[in-house]
C-alpha positions as a Markdown table, in Angstrom:
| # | Residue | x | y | z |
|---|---|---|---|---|
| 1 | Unk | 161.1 | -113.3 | 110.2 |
| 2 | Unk | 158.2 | -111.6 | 109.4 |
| 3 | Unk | 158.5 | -107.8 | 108.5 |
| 4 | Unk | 156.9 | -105.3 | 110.9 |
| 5 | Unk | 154.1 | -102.6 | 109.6 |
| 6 | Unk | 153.3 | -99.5 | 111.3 |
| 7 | Unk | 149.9 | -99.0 | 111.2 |
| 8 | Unk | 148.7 | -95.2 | 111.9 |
| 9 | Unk | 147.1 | -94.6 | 114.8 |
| 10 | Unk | 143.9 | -92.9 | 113.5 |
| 11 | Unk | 141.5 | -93.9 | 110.9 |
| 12 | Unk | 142.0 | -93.6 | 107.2 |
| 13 | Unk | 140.6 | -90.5 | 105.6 |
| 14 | Unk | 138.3 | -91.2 | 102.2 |
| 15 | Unk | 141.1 | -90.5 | 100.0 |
| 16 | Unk | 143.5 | -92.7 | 101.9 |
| 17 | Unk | 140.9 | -95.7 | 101.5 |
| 18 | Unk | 140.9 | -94.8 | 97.8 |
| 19 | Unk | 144.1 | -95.2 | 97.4 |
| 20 | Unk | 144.8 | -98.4 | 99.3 |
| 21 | Unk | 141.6 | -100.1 | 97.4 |
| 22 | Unk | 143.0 | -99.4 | 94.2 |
| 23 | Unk | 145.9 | -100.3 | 95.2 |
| 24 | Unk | 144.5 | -103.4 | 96.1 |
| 25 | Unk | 142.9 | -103.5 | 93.4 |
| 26 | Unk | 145.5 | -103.3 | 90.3 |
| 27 | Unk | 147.8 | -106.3 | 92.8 |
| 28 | Unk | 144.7 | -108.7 | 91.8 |
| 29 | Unk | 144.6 | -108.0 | 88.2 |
| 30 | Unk | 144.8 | -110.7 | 86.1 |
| 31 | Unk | 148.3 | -110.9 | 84.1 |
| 32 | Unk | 146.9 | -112.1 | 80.8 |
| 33 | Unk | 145.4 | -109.2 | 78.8 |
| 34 | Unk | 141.5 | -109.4 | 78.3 |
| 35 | Unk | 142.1 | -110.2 | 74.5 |
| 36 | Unk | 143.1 | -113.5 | 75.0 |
| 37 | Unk | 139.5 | -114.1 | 77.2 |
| 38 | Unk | 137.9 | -117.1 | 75.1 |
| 39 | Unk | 134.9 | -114.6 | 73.0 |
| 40 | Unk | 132.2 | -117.1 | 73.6 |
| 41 | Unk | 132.2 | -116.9 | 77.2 |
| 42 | Unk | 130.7 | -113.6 | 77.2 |
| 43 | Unk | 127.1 | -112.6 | 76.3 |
| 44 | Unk | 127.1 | -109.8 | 73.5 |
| 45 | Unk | 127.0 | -106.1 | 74.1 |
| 46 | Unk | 123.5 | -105.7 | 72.6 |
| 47 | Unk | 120.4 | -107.4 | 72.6 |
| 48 | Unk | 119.8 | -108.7 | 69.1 |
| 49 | Unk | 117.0 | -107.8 | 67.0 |
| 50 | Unk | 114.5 | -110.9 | 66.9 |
| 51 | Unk | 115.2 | -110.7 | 63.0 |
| 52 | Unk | 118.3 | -112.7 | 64.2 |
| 53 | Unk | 116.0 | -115.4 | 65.8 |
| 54 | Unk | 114.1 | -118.2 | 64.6 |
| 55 | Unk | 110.6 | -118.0 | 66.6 |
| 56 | Unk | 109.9 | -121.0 | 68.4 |
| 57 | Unk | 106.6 | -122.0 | 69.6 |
| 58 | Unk | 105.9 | -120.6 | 73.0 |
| 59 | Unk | 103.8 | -123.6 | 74.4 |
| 60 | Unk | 107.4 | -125.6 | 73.9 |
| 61 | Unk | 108.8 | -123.4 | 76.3 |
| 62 | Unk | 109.6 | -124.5 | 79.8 |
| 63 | Unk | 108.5 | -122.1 | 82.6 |
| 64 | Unk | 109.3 | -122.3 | 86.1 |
| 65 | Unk | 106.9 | -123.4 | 88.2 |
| 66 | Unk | 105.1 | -120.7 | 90.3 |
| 67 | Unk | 105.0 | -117.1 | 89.7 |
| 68 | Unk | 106.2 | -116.1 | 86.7 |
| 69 | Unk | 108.7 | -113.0 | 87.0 |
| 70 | Unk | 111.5 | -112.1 | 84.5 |
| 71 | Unk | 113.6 | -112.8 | 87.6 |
| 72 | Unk | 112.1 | -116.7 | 88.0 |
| 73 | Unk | 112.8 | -117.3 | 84.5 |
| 74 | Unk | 116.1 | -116.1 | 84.2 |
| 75 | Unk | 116.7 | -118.0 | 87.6 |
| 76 | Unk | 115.3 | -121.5 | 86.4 |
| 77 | Unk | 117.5 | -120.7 | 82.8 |
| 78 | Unk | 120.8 | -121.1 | 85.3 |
| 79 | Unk | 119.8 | -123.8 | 87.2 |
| 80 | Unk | 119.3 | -126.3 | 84.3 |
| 81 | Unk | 120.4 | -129.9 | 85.0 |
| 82 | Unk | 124.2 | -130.5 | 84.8 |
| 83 | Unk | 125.8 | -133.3 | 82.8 |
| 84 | Unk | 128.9 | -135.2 | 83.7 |
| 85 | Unk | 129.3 | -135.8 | 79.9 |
| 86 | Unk | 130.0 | -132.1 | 79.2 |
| 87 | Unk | 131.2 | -129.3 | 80.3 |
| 88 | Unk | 128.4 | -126.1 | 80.1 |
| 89 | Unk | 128.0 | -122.3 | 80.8 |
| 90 | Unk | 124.9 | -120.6 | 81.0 |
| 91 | Unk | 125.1 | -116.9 | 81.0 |
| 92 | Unk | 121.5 | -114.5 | 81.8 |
| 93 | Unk | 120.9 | -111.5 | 80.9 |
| 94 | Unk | 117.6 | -109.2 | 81.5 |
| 95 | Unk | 117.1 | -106.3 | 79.8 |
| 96 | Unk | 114.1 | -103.7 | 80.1 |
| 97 | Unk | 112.9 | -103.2 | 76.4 |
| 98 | Unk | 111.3 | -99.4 | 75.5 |
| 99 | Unk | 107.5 | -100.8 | 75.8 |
| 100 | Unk | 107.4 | -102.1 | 78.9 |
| 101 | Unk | 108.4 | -105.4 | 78.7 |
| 102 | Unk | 111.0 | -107.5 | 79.7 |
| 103 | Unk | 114.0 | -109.5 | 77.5 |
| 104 | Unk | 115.8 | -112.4 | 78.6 |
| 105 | Unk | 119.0 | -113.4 | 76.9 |
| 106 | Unk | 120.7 | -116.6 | 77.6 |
| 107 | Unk | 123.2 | -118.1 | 76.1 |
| 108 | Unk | 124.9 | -121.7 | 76.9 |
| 109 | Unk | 128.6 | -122.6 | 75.7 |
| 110 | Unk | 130.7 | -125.7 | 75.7 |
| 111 | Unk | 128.2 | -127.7 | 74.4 |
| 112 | Unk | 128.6 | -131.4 | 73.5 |
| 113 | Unk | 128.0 | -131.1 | 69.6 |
| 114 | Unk | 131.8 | -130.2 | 67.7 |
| 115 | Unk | 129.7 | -128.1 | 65.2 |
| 116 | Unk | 127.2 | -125.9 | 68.0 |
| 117 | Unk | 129.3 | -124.1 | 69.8 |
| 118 | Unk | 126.8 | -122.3 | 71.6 |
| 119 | Unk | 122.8 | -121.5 | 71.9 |
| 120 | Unk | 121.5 | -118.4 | 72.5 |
| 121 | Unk | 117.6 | -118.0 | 73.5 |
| 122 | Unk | 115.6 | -114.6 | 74.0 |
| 123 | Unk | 112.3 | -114.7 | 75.9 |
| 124 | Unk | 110.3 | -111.7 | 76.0 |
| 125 | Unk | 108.0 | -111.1 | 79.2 |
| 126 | Unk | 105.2 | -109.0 | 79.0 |
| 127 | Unk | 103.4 | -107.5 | 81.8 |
| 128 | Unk | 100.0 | -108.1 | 82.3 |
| 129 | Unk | 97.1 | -107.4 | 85.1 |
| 130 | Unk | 97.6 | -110.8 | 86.2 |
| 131 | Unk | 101.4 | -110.7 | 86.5 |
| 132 | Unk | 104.1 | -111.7 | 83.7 |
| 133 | Unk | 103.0 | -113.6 | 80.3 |
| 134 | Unk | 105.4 | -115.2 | 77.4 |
| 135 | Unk | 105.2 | -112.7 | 74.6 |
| 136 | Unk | 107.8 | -113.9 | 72.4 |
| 137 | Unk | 110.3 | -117.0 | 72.5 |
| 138 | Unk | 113.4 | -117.5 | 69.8 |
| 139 | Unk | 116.6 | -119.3 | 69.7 |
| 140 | Unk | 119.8 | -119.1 | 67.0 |
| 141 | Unk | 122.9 | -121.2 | 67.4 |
| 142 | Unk | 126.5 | -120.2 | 67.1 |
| 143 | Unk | 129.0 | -122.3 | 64.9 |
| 144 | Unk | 132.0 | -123.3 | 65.7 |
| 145 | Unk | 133.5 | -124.8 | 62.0 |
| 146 | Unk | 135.5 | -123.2 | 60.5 |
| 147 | Unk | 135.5 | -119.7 | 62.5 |
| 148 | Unk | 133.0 | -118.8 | 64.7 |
| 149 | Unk | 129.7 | -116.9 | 63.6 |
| 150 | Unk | 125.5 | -117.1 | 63.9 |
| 151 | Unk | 123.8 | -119.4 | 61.9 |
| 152 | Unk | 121.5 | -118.2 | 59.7 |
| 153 | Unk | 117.5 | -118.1 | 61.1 |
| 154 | Unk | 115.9 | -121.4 | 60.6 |
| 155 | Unk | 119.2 | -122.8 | 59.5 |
| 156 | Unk | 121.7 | -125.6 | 61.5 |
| 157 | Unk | 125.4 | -125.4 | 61.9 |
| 158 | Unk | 127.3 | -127.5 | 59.5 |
């Protein structure tokens, strides 16, 4: 038998929506504390200096087709081709950078190499009369053997 709720007859006031969201709210939570959450599926707090980068030729870069927006690029970063072989996440983030131009951070886990355990490339956009142009372009990659850390610039995972 199903138990029977009486609802009030007029409508809840702010503070009585508050309340029943959060209470909503903390019912969903997950169980499992956050540490547990696997480090490599999230993006880093900060936008690395491009000292942390090896630069790679911009002409090598694939654009999306038409207009070129930070918002296009970031979109066409998600979108790449899924393989049945592997199991990958892409994660994009766009930051606004002091002089005017835009960064674009992505980073792709669960990759199908035992030693990369993740690639991480920044594209910087800059504006221009015309619209958006490729300033810069870099990539590092993240080892997995034997703990987790950022190759070197110019340097391959063991």
């Amino acid at each position: 038998m199903m138990p029977k709720f009486n609802l009030p007859k007029q409508p809840l006031r702010p503070w009585g929506m508050a309340a029943l969201m959060l209470g909503l709210a903390a019912c969903s939570a997950p169980t499992s504390p956050i540490a547990q959450v696997e480090p490599l599926a999230l993006l880093p707090p900060y936008l690395p200096g491009w000292e942390a980068y090896e630069a790679i030729d911009n002409d090598g870069v694939a654009l999306p087709s038409g207009e070129l927006t930070p918002f296009s690029l970031a979109q066409s970063l998600l979108t790449e081709p899924e393989t049945l072989e592997c199991f990958r996440t892409a994660q994009v983030r766009i930051e606004a950078l002091d002089n005017g131009d835009m960064a674009i951070l992505s980073t792709r886990v669960g990759l199908c190499d035992d030693s990369v355990a993740a690639i991480e490339q920044r594209l910087d956009l800059t504006p221009t009369s015309m619209g958006w142009a490729l300033n810069q372009s870099g990539q590092r990659f993240g080892c997995g053997r034997p703990e987790f850390a950022w190759a070197a610039p110019g340097t391959l995972c063991p």
